[in-house]
Amino acid sequence: MKYMILLYGSQQDYDVLSGRATDRPAMSAEQIAAMHQHMETFHQALAESGELVDARGLSEPVHARRVQVRQGAPVITDGPYPETQEVLAGYTIVECASFDRATEIAAGLVDPDAPGGYVDVRPVLDGVEDLAG
């Protein structure tokens, strides 16, 4: 079974990662390198175990667009969205034996130093027939 692990962040997270201080200090080059090394090592271990399907980070919310349809016409809103504090920042897709194993993997992507940090784990459906279950 495949599972998608959804990672969340905020524009503020992207800002400190880019060296721009907010109400939090900007990350140092060493902190950024350590974060990248952790992600590389983490995903390499999943690749070696045969459980990694895909993993990607997403650009910062300022580069996003929200598309809605109102009265039959598309309405486009450029990001970031003031009403949204958190956005999807990236994902990892794994193929493993169980939801419990996917959850165990996901725990390695939660930043223990981020208060209230979390990721979501969701099964990936193979087709519409999976919706009935």
Coordinates of C-alpha atoms in Angstrom, one line a residue:
M1 CA 0.0 0.0 0.0
K2 CA 1.2 3.5 -0.7
Y3 CA 0.9 6.3 1.8
M4 CA 1.5 10.1 1.3
I5 CA 3.1 11.9 4.2
L6 CA 2.1 15.6 4.0
L7 CA 4.5 18.2 5.4
Y8 CA 3.2 21.6 6.4
G9 CA 4.8 25.0 6.8
S10 CA 4.1 28.7 6.7
Q11 CA 5.4 31.7 4.7
Q12 CA 7.4 32.5 7.9
D13 CA 9.1 29.1 7.8
Y14 CA 10.2 29.8 4.2
D15 CA 11.4 33.3 5.2
V16 CA 13.6 32.1 8.0
L17 CA 14.9 29.3 5.8
S18 CA 15.8 32.0 3.2
G19 CA 17.7 34.0 5.7
R20 CA 15.0 36.6 6.4
A21 CA 14.3 37.1 10.1
T22 CA 10.6 37.3 11.2
D23 CA 9.6 37.1 14.8
R24 CA 12.0 34.1 14.7
P25 CA 15.6 34.5 13.8
A26 CA 16.8 33.6 10.3
M27 CA 18.4 30.1 10.1
S28 CA 22.1 30.0 9.8
A29 CA 23.9 28.4 6.9
E30 CA 24.9 25.6 9.3
Q31 CA 21.2 25.0 10.4
I32 CA 20.1 24.9 6.8
A33 CA 22.8 22.5 5.9
A34 CA 21.9 20.2 8.9
M35 CA 18.2 20.3 7.8
H36 CA 19.1 19.3 4.2
Q37 CA 21.5 16.6 5.4
H38 CA 18.7 15.2 7.7
M39 CA 16.2 15.1 4.8
E40 CA 18.8 13.5 2.4
T41 CA 19.8 10.9 4.9
F42 CA 16.2 10.1 5.8
H43 CA 15.1 9.7 2.2
Q44 CA 18.2 7.7 1.3
A45 CA 17.4 5.2 4.1
L46 CA 13.9 4.8 2.7
A47 CA 15.2 4.4 -0.8
E48 CA 17.6 1.7 0.4
S49 CA 14.8 -0.1 2.2
G50 CA 12.7 0.0 -1.0
E51 CA 9.9 2.0 0.7
L52 CA 10.5 5.4 -1.0
V53 CA 8.3 6.2 -4.0
D54 CA 8.8 10.0 -4.3
A55 CA 9.6 13.0 -2.2
R56 CA 9.4 16.7 -3.1
G57 CA 9.4 20.1 -1.5
L58 CA 7.1 22.8 -2.7
S59 CA 7.9 26.4 -3.4
E60 CA 7.0 29.1 -0.9
P61 CA 3.3 30.2 -0.7
V62 CA 4.1 33.5 -2.3
H63 CA 4.5 31.6 -5.6
A64 CA 1.1 29.7 -5.2
R65 CA -2.2 30.4 -7.0
R66 CA -5.6 29.4 -5.7
V67 CA -8.1 28.7 -8.5
Q68 CA -11.8 28.8 -7.7
V69 CA -14.9 28.9 -9.9
R70 CA -17.6 31.4 -9.2
Q71 CA -20.7 31.8 -11.3
G72 CA -19.0 29.6 -14.0
A73 CA -15.9 31.8 -14.2
P74 CA -12.4 31.0 -12.8
V75 CA -11.2 33.3 -10.0
I76 CA -7.5 33.3 -9.4
T77 CA -5.9 34.5 -6.2
D78 CA -2.1 34.8 -5.9
G79 CA -0.5 33.6 -2.7
P80 CA 0.3 33.9 0.0
Y81 CA -3.2 33.7 1.4
P82 CA -3.7 35.9 4.6
E83 CA -6.4 33.6 5.9
T84 CA -4.1 30.5 5.7
Q85 CA -1.3 30.2 8.3
E86 CA -0.1 26.8 7.1
V87 CA 0.4 25.5 3.7
L88 CA 1.5 22.2 2.1
A89 CA 5.3 22.5 2.1
G90 CA 6.2 19.1 0.7
Y91 CA 5.4 15.4 0.6
T92 CA 6.9 12.0 0.8
I93 CA 5.2 9.0 -0.7
V94 CA 6.2 5.6 0.7
E95 CA 5.1 2.1 -0.2
C96 CA 5.2 -0.1 2.9
A97 CA 3.5 -3.0 4.6
S98 CA 1.1 -1.1 6.9
F99 CA -0.4 2.2 8.0
D100 CA 1.5 1.7 11.3
R101 CA 4.8 1.5 9.3
A102 CA 3.9 4.6 7.4
T103 CA 3.1 6.4 10.6
E104 CA 6.5 5.3 12.0
I105 CA 8.2 6.7 9.0
A106 CA 6.2 9.9 9.2
A107 CA 7.4 10.5 12.8
G108 CA 10.9 11.0 11.4
L109 CA 9.7 14.0 9.5
V110 CA 8.3 15.9 12.4
D111 CA 10.6 18.6 13.7
P112 CA 10.9 17.9 17.4
D113 CA 11.9 21.6 18.0
A114 CA 8.8 23.0 16.3
P115 CA 6.1 23.6 18.8
G116 CA 2.9 21.9 17.6
G117 CA 4.7 20.5 14.5
Y118 CA 3.0 17.7 12.7
V119 CA 2.7 15.8 9.5
D120 CA -0.4 14.0 8.1
V121 CA -0.3 10.4 6.8
R122 CA -2.9 9.3 4.2
P123 CA -3.4 6.2 2.2
V124 CA -3.1 6.7 -1.6
L125 CA -6.1 5.3 -3.5
D126 CA -5.4 3.2 -6.5
G127 CA -8.8 3.9 -8.0
V128 CA -12.4 5.0 -7.4
E129 CA -13.2 1.5 -6.2
D130 CA -11.1 2.2 -3.1
L131 CA -13.5 5.0 -2.1
A132 CA -16.1 2.5 -0.9
G133 CA -13.8 1.0 1.7

